[in-house]
Coordinates of C-alpha atoms and ligand atoms in Angstrom, one line a residue:
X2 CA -13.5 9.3 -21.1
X3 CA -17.2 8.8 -22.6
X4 CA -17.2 5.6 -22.7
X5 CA -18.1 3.7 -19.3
X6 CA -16.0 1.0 -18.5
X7 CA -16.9 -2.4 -17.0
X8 CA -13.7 -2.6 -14.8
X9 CA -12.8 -6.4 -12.2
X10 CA -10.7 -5.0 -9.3
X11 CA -9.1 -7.5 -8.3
X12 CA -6.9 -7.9 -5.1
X13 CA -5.2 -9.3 -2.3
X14 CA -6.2 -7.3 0.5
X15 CA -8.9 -4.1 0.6
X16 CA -9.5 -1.9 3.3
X17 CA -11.7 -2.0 5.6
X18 CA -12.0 -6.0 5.6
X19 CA -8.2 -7.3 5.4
X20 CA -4.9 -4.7 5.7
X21 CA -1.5 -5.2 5.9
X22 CA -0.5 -2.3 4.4
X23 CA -0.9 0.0 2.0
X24 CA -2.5 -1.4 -0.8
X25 CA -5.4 -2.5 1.0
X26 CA -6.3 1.3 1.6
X27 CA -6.0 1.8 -2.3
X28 CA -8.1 -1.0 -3.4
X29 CA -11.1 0.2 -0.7
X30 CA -10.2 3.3 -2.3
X31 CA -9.7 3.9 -5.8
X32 CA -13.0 1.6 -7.0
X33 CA -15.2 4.2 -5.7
X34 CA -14.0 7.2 -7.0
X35 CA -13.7 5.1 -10.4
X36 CA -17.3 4.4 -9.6
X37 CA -18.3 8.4 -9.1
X38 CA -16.9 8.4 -12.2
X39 CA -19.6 6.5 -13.6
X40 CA -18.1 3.2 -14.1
X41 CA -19.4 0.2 -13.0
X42 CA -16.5 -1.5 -11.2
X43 CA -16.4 -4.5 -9.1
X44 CA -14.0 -5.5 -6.8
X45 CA -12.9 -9.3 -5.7
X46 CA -10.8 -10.3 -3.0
X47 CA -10.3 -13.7 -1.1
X48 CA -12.6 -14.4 2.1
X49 CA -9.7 -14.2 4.9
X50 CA -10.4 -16.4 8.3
X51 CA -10.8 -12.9 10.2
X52 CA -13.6 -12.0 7.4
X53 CA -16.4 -12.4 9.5
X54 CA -19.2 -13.8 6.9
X55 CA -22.1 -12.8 9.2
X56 CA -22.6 -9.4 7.5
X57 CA -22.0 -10.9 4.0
X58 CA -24.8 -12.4 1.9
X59 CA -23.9 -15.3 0.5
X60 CA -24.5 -16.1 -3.2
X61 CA -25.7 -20.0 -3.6
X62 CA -24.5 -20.6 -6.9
X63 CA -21.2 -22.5 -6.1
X64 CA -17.9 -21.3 -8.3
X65 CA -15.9 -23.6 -9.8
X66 CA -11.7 -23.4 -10.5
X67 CA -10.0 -24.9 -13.0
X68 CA -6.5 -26.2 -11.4
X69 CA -5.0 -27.6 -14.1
X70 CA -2.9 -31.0 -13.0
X71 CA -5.1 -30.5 -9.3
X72 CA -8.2 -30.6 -11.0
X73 CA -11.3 -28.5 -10.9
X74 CA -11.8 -26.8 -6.9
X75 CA -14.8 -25.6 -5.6
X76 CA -15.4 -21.8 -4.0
X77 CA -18.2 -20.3 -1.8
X78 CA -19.0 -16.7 -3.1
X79 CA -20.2 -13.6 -0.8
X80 CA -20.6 -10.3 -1.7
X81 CA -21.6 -6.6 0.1
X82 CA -20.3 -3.4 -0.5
X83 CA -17.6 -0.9 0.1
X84 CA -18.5 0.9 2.7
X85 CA -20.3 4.0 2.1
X86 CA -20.8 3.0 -1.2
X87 CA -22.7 1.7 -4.1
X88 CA -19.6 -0.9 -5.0
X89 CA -20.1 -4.4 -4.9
X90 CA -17.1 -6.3 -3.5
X91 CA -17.1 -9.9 -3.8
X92 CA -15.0 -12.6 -1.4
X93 CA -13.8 -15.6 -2.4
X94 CA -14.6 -18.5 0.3
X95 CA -11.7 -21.2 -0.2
X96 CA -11.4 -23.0 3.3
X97 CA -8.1 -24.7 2.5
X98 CA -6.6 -21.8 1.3
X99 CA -7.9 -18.8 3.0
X100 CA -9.4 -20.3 6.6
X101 CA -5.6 -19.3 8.5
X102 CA -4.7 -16.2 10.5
X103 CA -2.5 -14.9 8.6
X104 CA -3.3 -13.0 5.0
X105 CA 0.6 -13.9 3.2
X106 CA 1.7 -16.3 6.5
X107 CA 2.5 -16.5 9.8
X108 CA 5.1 -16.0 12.5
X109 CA 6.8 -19.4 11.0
X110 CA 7.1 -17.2 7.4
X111 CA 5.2 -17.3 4.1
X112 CA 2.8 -19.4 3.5
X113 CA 4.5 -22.6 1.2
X114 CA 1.6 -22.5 -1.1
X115 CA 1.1 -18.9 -1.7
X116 CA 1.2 -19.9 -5.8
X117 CA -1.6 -21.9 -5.1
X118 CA -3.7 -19.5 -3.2
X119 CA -3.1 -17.1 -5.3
X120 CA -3.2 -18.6 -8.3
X121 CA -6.4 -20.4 -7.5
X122 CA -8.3 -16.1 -6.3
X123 CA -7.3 -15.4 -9.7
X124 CA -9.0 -17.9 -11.8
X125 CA -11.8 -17.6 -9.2
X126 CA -11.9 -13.6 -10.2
X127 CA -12.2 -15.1 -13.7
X128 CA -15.3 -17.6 -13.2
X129 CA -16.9 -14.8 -10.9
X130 CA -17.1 -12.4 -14.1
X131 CA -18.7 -15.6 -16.5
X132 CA -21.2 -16.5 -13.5
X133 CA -22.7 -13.0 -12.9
X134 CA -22.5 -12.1 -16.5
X135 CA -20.0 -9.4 -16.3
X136 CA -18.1 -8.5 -19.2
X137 CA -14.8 -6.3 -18.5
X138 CA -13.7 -4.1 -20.4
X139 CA -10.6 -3.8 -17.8
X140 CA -9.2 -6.4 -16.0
X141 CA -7.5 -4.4 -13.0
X142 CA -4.5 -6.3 -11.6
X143 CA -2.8 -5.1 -8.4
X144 CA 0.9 -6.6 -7.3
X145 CA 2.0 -10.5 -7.8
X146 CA -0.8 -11.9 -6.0
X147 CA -3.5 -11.0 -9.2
X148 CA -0.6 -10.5 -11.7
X149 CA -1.4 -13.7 -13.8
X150 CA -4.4 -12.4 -14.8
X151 CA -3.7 -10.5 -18.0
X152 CA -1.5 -13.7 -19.0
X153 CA -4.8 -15.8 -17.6
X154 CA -7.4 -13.8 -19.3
X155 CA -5.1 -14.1 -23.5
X156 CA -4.8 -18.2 -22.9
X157 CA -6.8 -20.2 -20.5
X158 CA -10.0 -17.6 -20.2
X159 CA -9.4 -16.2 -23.7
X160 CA -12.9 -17.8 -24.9
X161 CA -14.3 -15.4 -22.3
X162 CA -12.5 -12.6 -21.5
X163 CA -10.5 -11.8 -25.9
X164 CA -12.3 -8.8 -25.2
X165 CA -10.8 -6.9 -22.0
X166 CA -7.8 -5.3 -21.9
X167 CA -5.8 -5.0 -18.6
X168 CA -3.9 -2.8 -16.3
X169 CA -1.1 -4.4 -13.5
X170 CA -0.4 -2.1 -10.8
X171 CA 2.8 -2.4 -8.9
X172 CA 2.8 -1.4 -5.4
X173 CA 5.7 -3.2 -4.2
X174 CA 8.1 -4.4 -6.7
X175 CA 10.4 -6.6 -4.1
X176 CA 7.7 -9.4 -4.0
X177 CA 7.0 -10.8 -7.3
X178 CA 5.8 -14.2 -6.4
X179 CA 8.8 -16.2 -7.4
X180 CA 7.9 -20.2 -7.9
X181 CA 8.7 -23.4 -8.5
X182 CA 8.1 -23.9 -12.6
X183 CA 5.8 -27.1 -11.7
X184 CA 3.3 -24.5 -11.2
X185 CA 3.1 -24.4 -14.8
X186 CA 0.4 -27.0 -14.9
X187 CA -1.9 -25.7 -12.7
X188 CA -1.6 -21.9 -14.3
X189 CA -2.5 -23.4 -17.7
X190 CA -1.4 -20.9 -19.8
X191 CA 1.3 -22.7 -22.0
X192 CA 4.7 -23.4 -21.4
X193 CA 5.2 -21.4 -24.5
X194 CA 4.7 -18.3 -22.0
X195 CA 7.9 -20.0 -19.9
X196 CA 10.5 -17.8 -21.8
X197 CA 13.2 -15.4 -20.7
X198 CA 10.5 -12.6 -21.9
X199 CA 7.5 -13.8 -19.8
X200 CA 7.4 -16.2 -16.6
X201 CA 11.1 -17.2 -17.0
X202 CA 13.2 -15.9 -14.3
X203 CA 16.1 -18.6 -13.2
X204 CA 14.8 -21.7 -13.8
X205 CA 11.1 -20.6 -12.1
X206 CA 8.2 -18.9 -12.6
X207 CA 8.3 -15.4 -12.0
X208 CA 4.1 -13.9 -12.1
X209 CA 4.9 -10.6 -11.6
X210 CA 7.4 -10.4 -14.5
X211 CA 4.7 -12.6 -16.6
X212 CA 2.1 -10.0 -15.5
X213 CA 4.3 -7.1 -16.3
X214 CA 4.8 -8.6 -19.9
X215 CA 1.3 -9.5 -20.8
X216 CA -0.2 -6.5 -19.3
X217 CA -2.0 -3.7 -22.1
X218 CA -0.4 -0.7 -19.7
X219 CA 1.7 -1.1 -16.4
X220 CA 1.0 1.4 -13.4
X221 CA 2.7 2.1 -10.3
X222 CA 2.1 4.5 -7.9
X223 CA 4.4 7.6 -7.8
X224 CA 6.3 8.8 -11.0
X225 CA 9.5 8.2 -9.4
X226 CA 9.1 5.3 -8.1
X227 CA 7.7 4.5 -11.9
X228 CA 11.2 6.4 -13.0
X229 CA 13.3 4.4 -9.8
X230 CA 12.2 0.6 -11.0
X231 CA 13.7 1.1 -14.1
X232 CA 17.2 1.1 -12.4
X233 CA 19.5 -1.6 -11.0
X234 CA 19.2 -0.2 -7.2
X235 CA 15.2 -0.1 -7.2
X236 CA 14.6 -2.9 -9.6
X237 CA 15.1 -5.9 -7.8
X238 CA 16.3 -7.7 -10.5
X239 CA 13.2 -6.7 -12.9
X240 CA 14.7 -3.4 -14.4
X241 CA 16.0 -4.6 -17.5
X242 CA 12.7 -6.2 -17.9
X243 CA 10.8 -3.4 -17.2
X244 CA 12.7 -1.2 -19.2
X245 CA 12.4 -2.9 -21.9
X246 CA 8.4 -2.2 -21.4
X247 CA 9.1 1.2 -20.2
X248 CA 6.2 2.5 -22.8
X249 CA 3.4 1.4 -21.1
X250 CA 5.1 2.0 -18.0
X251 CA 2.4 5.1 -15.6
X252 CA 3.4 6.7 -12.2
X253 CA -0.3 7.4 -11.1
X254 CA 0.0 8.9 -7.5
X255 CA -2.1 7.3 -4.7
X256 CA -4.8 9.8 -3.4
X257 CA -6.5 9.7 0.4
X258 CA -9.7 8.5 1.4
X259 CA -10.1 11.8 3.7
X260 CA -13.2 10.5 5.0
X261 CA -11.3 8.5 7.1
X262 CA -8.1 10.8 7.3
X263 CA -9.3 13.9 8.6
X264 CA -8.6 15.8 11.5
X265 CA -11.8 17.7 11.8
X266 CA -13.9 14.6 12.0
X267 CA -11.4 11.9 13.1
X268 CA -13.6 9.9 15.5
X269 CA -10.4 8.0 17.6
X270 CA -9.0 11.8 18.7
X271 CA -9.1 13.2 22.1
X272 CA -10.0 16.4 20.1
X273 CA -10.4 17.5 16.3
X274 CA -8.7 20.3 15.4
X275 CA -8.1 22.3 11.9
X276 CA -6.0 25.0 10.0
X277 CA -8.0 28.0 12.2
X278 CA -7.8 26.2 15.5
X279 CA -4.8 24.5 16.3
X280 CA -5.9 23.5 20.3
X281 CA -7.4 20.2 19.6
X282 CA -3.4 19.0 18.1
X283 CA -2.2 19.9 21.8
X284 CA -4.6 17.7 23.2
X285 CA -4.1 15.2 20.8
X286 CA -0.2 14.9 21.7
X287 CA -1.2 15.5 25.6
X288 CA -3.3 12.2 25.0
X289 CA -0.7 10.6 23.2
X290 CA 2.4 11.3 25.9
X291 CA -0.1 10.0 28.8
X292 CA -1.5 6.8 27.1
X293 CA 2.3 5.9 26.3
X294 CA 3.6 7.2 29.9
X295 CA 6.0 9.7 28.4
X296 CA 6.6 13.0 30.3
X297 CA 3.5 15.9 29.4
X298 CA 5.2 18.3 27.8
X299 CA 4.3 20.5 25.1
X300 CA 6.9 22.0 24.5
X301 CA 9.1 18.6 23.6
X302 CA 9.3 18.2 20.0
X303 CA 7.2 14.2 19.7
X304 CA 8.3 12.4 16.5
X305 CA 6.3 9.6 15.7
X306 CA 6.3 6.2 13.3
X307 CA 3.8 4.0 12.0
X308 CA 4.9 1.0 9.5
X309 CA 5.8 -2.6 8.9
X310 CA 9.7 -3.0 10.2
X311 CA 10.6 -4.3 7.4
X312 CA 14.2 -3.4 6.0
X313 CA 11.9 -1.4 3.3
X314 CA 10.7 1.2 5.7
X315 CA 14.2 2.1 7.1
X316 CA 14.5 0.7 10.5
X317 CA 17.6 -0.4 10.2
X318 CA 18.7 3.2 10.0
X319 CA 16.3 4.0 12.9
X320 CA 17.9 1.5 15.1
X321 CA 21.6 2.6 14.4
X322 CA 20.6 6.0 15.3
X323 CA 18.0 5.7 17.8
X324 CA 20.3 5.9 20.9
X325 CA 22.0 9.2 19.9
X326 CA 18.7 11.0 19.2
X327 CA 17.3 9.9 22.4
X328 CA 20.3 11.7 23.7
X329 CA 18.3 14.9 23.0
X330 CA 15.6 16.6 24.5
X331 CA 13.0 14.6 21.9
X332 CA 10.3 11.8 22.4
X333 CA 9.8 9.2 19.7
X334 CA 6.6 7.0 19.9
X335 CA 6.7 4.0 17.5
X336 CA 3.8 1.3 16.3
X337 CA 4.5 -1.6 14.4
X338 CA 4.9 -5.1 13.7
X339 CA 7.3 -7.5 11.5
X340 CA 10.4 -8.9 12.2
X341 CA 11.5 -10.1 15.1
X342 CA 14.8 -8.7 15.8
X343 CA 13.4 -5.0 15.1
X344 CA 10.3 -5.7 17.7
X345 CA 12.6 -6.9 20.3
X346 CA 15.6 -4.3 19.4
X347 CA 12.8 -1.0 19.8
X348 CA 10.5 -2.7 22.6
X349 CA 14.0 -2.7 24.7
X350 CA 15.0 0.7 23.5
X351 CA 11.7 1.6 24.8
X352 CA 12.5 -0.1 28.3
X353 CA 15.8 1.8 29.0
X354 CA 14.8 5.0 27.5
X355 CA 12.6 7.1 29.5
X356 CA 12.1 9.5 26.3
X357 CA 10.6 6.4 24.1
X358 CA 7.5 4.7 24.1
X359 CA 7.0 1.1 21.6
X360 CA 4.0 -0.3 20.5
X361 CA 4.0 -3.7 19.2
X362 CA 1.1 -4.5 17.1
X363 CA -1.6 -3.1 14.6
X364 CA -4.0 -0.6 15.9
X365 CA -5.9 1.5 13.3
X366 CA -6.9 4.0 16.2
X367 CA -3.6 4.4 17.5
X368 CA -2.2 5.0 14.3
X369 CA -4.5 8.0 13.5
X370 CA -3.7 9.2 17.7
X371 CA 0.2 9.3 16.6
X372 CA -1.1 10.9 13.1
X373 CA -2.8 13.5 15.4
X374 CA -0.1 14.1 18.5
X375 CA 3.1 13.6 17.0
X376 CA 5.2 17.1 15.7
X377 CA 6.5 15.2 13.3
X378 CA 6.5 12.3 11.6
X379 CA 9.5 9.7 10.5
X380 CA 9.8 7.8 7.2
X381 CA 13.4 6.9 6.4
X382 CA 12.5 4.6 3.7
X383 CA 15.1 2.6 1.8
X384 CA 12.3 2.7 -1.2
X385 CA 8.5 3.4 -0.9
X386 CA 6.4 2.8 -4.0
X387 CA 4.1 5.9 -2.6
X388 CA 4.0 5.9 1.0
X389 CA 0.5 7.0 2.6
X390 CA 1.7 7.8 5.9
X391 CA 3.5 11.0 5.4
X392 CA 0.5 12.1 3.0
X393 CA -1.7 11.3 6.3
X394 CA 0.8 13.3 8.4
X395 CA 0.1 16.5 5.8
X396 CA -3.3 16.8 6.6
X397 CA -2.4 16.3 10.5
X398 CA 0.2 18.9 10.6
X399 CA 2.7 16.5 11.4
X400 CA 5.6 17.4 9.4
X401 CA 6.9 14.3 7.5
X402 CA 11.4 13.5 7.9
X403 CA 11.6 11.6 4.7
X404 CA 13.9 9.7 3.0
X405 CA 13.9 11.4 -0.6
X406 CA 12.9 8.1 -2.7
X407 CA 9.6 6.9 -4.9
X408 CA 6.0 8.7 -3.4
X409 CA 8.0 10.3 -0.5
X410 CA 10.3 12.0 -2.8
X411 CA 7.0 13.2 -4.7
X412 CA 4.7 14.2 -2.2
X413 CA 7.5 16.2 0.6
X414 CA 8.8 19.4 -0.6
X415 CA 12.1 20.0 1.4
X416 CA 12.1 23.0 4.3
X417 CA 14.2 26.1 2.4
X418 CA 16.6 27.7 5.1
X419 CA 16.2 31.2 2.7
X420 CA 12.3 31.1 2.0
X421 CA 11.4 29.3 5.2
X422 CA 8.9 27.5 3.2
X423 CA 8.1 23.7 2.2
X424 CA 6.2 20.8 3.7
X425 CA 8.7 18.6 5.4
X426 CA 12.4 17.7 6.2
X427 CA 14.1 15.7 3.5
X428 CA 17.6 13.8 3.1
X429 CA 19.2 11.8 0.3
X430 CA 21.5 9.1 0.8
X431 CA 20.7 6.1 2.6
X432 CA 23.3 6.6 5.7
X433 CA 22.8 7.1 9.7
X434 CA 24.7 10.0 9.2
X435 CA 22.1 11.8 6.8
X436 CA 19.2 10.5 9.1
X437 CA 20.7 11.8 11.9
X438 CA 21.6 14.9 11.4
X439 CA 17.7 15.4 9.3
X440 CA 16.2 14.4 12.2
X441 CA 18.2 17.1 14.4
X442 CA 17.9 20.3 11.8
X443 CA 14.0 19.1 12.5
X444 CA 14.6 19.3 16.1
X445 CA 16.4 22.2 15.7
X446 CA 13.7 24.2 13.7
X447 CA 11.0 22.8 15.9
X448 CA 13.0 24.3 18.7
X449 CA 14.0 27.9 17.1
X450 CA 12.0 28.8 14.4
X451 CA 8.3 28.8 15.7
X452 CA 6.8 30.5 13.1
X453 CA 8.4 28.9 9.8
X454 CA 7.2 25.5 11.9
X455 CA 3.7 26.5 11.9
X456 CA 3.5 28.3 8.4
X457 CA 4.6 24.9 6.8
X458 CA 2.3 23.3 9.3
X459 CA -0.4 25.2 7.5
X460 CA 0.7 24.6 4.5
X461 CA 0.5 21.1 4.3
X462 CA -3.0 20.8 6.0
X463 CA -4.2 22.5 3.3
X464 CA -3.0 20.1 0.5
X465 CA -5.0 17.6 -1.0
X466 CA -4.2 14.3 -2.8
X467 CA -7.6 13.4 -4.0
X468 CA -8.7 10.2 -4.9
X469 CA -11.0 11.8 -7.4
X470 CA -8.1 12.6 -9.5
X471 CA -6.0 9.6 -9.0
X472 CA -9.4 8.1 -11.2
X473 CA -8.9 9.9 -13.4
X474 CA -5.9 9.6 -14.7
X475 CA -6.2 5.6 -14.0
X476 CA -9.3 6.3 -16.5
X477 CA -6.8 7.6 -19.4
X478 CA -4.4 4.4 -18.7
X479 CA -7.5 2.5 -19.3
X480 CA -8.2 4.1 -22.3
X481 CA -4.5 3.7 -23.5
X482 CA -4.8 -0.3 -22.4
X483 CA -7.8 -0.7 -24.6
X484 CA -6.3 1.1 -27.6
X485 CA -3.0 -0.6 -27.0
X486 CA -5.0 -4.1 -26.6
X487 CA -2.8 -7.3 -27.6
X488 CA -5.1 -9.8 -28.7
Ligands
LIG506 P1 3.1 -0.1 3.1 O1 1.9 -0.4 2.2 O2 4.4 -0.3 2.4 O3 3.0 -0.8 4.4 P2 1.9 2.6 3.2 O4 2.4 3.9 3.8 O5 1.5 2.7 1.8 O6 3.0 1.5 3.4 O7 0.6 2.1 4.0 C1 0.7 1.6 5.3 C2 -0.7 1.6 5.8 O8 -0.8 0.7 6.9 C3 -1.1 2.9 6.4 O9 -2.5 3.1 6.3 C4 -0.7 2.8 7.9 O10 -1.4 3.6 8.8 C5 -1.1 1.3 8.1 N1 -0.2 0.6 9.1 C6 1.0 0.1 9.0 N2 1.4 -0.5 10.2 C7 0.4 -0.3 11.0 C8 0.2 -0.7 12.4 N3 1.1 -1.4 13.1 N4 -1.0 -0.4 13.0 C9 -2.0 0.3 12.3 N5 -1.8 0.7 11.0 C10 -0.7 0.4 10.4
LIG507 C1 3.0 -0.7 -1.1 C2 4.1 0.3 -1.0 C3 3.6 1.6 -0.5 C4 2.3 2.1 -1.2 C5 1.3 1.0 -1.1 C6 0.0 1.4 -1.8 O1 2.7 -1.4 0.0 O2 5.1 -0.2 -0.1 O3 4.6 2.6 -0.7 O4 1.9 3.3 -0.6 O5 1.7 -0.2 -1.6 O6 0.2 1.6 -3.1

C-alpha cells in the first residue's frame, strides 16, 4: 500500500503492560510491525491498577468523556512506548474504573460495570485522537471491549472522526459484551442503532454484534476460525449475523514476536539451544523435572500445558482423561489459572500422582521453561480463535497435540504414519476417547520412532509465522475498509 495510514489501536490489554491472554501479545505486537511498515500507528489502552505510572510521562492536559445520561468524566492521560520501539502507546487513567486488581474482574466474577468501563476507554480513545491532533485514517478495534467504536466514530464522534474507516478484530467470539439496553444513553449513538441488525440481541445491547455491523471490514485471526464463526457450533449465537456480513469477513493469522519467543536467546532458560545443537532442550527439561520435583529422566516423554482453564481450552477433556494417561510411563506439567473447580481438580491430581506436577498461577518465565523442557505440548481446545501457544511450541521443538479447530487446525500439520512427516499430533472430534488415544500414538512415537520425532522436531523450529506479514495483509484489509467506507 502507498499510501501511509494514520491507524488508533485501540485495546483492552497489550503486552508487556497488562495480559491475560492472547490478545494482549497481538496488540504489543502487530502496531510495530504496522509501524516498520511506515505507518504511524498509535496504540491506547486503559491504565490498569498494576500499571505502575512511575515510568510513564504523564501528559497535563486533562481528557474529558462524554457519558451521556452520567455526564461528562474526567481521565488522566500517560503515554511511553512499546518497547523496543518507536510506537507511542497511550493509557487511559480512570481511578473509578481501572484502579482494581483485576483487568475484566475478580475472584467474585466480572466486574458489574464492564459497559461502563469499557464504554467510557472507548470514547476516551476518541477524545485522545481530537486532543493530540491525530486524524485516523483507521480506527482499529480489537474484541467487545473497543467494538463500539466504528458505531461511536459514524454518530456521536462523526463531526470528528466522518473520515476514518474501521477494522473490528475478533479474537474471542464467546464474549461479546452483552448489556442491559439502559446503556443506550450513555453510548449516545441513537436508539435508531437498537435494531435486530445492530445492538439488538434479546431485549439488550449486544457491542460486539453492533461492532461487527458497523465495522468497514471484520478480521479475525485464523481463516478457519473466520470460516468456523459462521456456523451454529462456533458462532455463539452470532453466526447468522455474521454471515450475513460474511463479505467483509478476513482470517488474518497471528504472527510471533520472536524476540521474545526464541530459543537461542531466551533469557529465563537453563540453556539456549537451536536446530544444530539440540543439548541446551535436555537441560531445559532437566530444569524443568527438578524445579517441579518430578523424576530426572530423559528418556520420559514430558507433555506440558500452558492456558486459562477455561472450558475453551479443553480441560474438561484433560480432566476426564488425566488419570488414565498418568497410568503410563509419561509426565505432564501444567500452569494456569481460572476456574475454581479445574485449579482444585489438577492441583489434587498433582498431589496423588507422582508423574504430575500443577502450577497455579501466571508466570511468564515458567511458561517459556515448559515451552523449552516439555516433548510435547497439549492444546485440546474446544475452539481457539488462533492459539499462540502451540506456534510458541514450533519454534521450541515441542511438538504441539491439538485439537483440529480455528488457528490450531491452521498452523499443526498432522504426523503422516507413511511419510513420517508433519509438525504435530492432531485429532478431530471433541471426545476423551479421541484425546486419549492422540495423546498415546504421541507417546507411542516419542517412544519408537526416534528419528521421525526429531525430523518433525526440526521441521517445525524452522517455521516462521512472522508478524511482518501478518501487517501486511492487515494493510490490504485497510485498504479494502477505506474503499468500502460507509459514511
Ligand atoms: P488465549 O488468548 O485464548 O488465552 P493464546 O494461546 O492466544 O490463548 O495466548 C495465551 C497467552 O497467554 C500466551 O502468551 C501464553 O503463554 C500466556 N499464558 C496463558 N496462561 C498463562 C499463565 N498461567 N502464565 C503465563 N502465561 C500464560
Ligand atoms: C483470543 C483467542 C486466542 C488468540 C488470541 C489472540 O484470546 O482465544 O485463540 O490466539 O485471542 O488473537
Amino acid at each position: 500500500m502507498d499510501k501511509k495510514l494514520n491507524i488508533l489501536f485501540a485495546a483492552a490489554e497489550v503486552a508487556p503492560f497488562a495480559k491475560t491472554g492472547g490478545l494482549a501479545d497481538v496488540a504489543g505486537a502487530l502496531p510495530k510491525a504496522l509501524k516498520k511498515l511506515g505507518h504511524h500507528v498509535i496504540v491506547v489502552m486503559p491504565r490498569y491498577y498494576s500499571i505502575a505510572t512511575s515510568d510513564l510521562q504523564k501528559l497535563y492536559e486533562p481528557l474529558g468523556v462524554p457519558m451521556g445520561v452520567m455526564g461528562e468524566l474526567w481521565a488522566g492521560v500517560y503515554r511511553t512506548k512499546l518497547p523496543q520501539s518507536d510506537v507511542d502507546i497511550y493509557f487511559i487513567d480512570y481511578e473509578h474504573y481501572f484502579g482494581r486488581s483485576g483487568l475484566y474482574g475478580d475472584d467474585e466474577g466480572s466486574y458489574h460495570d464492564n459497559d461502563n468501563r469499557f464504554i467510557f476507554f472507548s470514547k476516551a480513545a476518541l477524545q485522545l485522537c481530537k486532543m493530540l491532533h491525530f486524524t485516523p485514517d483507521i480506527i482499529h478495534a480489537n474484541d467487545w471491549h473497543t467494538a463500539a467504536l466504528p458505531l461511536l466514530s459514524k454518530t456521536r464522534f462523526v463531526h470528528d472522526f466522518a473520515y476514518a474507516a474501521s477494522v473490528l478484530t475478533i479474537h474471542n467470539l464467546q464474549h461479546q459484551g452483552h448489556f442491559y439496553k439502559g446503556i443506550m444513553d450513555i453510548l449516545e449513538v441513537g436508539w435508531e442503532h437498537f435494531n435486530p441488525h445492530e445492538l439488538e440481541s434479546f431485549d439488550g445491547v449486544n457491542i460486539l454484534k453492533g461492532g461487527i455491523a458497523q465495522a468497514d471490514a471484520v478480521t479475525t485471526v485464523s481463516q478457519k476460525y473466520a470460516q468456523e464463526i459462521q456456523t451454529p457450533e462456533f458462532g455463539f449465537g452470532l453466526d447468522g449475523h455474521i454471515r450475513a456480513h460474511h463479505s467483509k469477513l478476513f482470517g488474518i493469522l497471528n504472527g510471533v514476536d520472536y524476540e521474545e519467543w526464541n530459543p537461542m536467546t531466551d533469557t529465563y532458560l537453563a540453556a539456549n539451544y537451536e536446530l544444530n545443537d539440540m543439548s541446551g532442550k535436555g537441560v531445559c527439561k532437566k530444569d524443568l523435572q527438578e524445579y517441579f520435583k518430578l523424576d530426572v529422566r530423559e528418556d520420559v516423554p514430558l507433555i506440558g500445558f500452558v492456558g486459562r482453564f477455561v472450558e475453551q481450552k479443553g480441560i474438561g477433556l484433560i480432566a476426564t482423561v488425566i488419570h488414565g494417561l498418568l497410568d503410563h510411563d509419561i509426565q505432564i506439567v501444567m500452569l494456569g489459572t481460572g476456574e475454581k473447580w479445574a485449579e482444585h481438580f489438577f492441583s489434587e491430581v498433582a498431589y496423588f500422582r507422582h508423574n504430575c506436577a500443577v502450577h497455579i498461577g501466571y508466570s511468564n518465565a515458567l511458561a517459556h521453561q515448559i515451552e523449552a523442557g516439555s516433548d510435547m505440548f497439549l492444546m485440546p481446545s474446544l475452539f481457539e480463535p488462533c492459539g499462540l501457544n502451540q506456534i510458541y511450541s514450533l519454534k521450541y521443538g515441542t511438538l504441539p497435540i491439538v485439537r483440529a479447530t480455528g488457528g490450531l487446525d491452521d498452523t499443526i500439520v498432522n504426523f503422516d504414519e507413511h511419510t513420517e512427516t508433519g509438525n504435530g499430533f492432531k485429532f478431530y472430534d471433541a471426545t476423551n476417547e479421541a484425546l486419549y488415544h492422540t495423546v498415546l500414538w504421541a507417546v507411542d512415537v516419542y517412544n519408537t520412532k526416534k528419528e521421525a520425532f526429531e525430523r518433525m522436531q526440526r521441521f517445525a523450529m524452522q517455521e516462521h509465522f512472522s508478524w511482518e506479514d501478518s501487517a501486511k495483509v492487515y494493510e490490504k484489509v485497510y485498504q479494502f475498509a477505506w474503499e468500502h467506507k460507509r459514511i
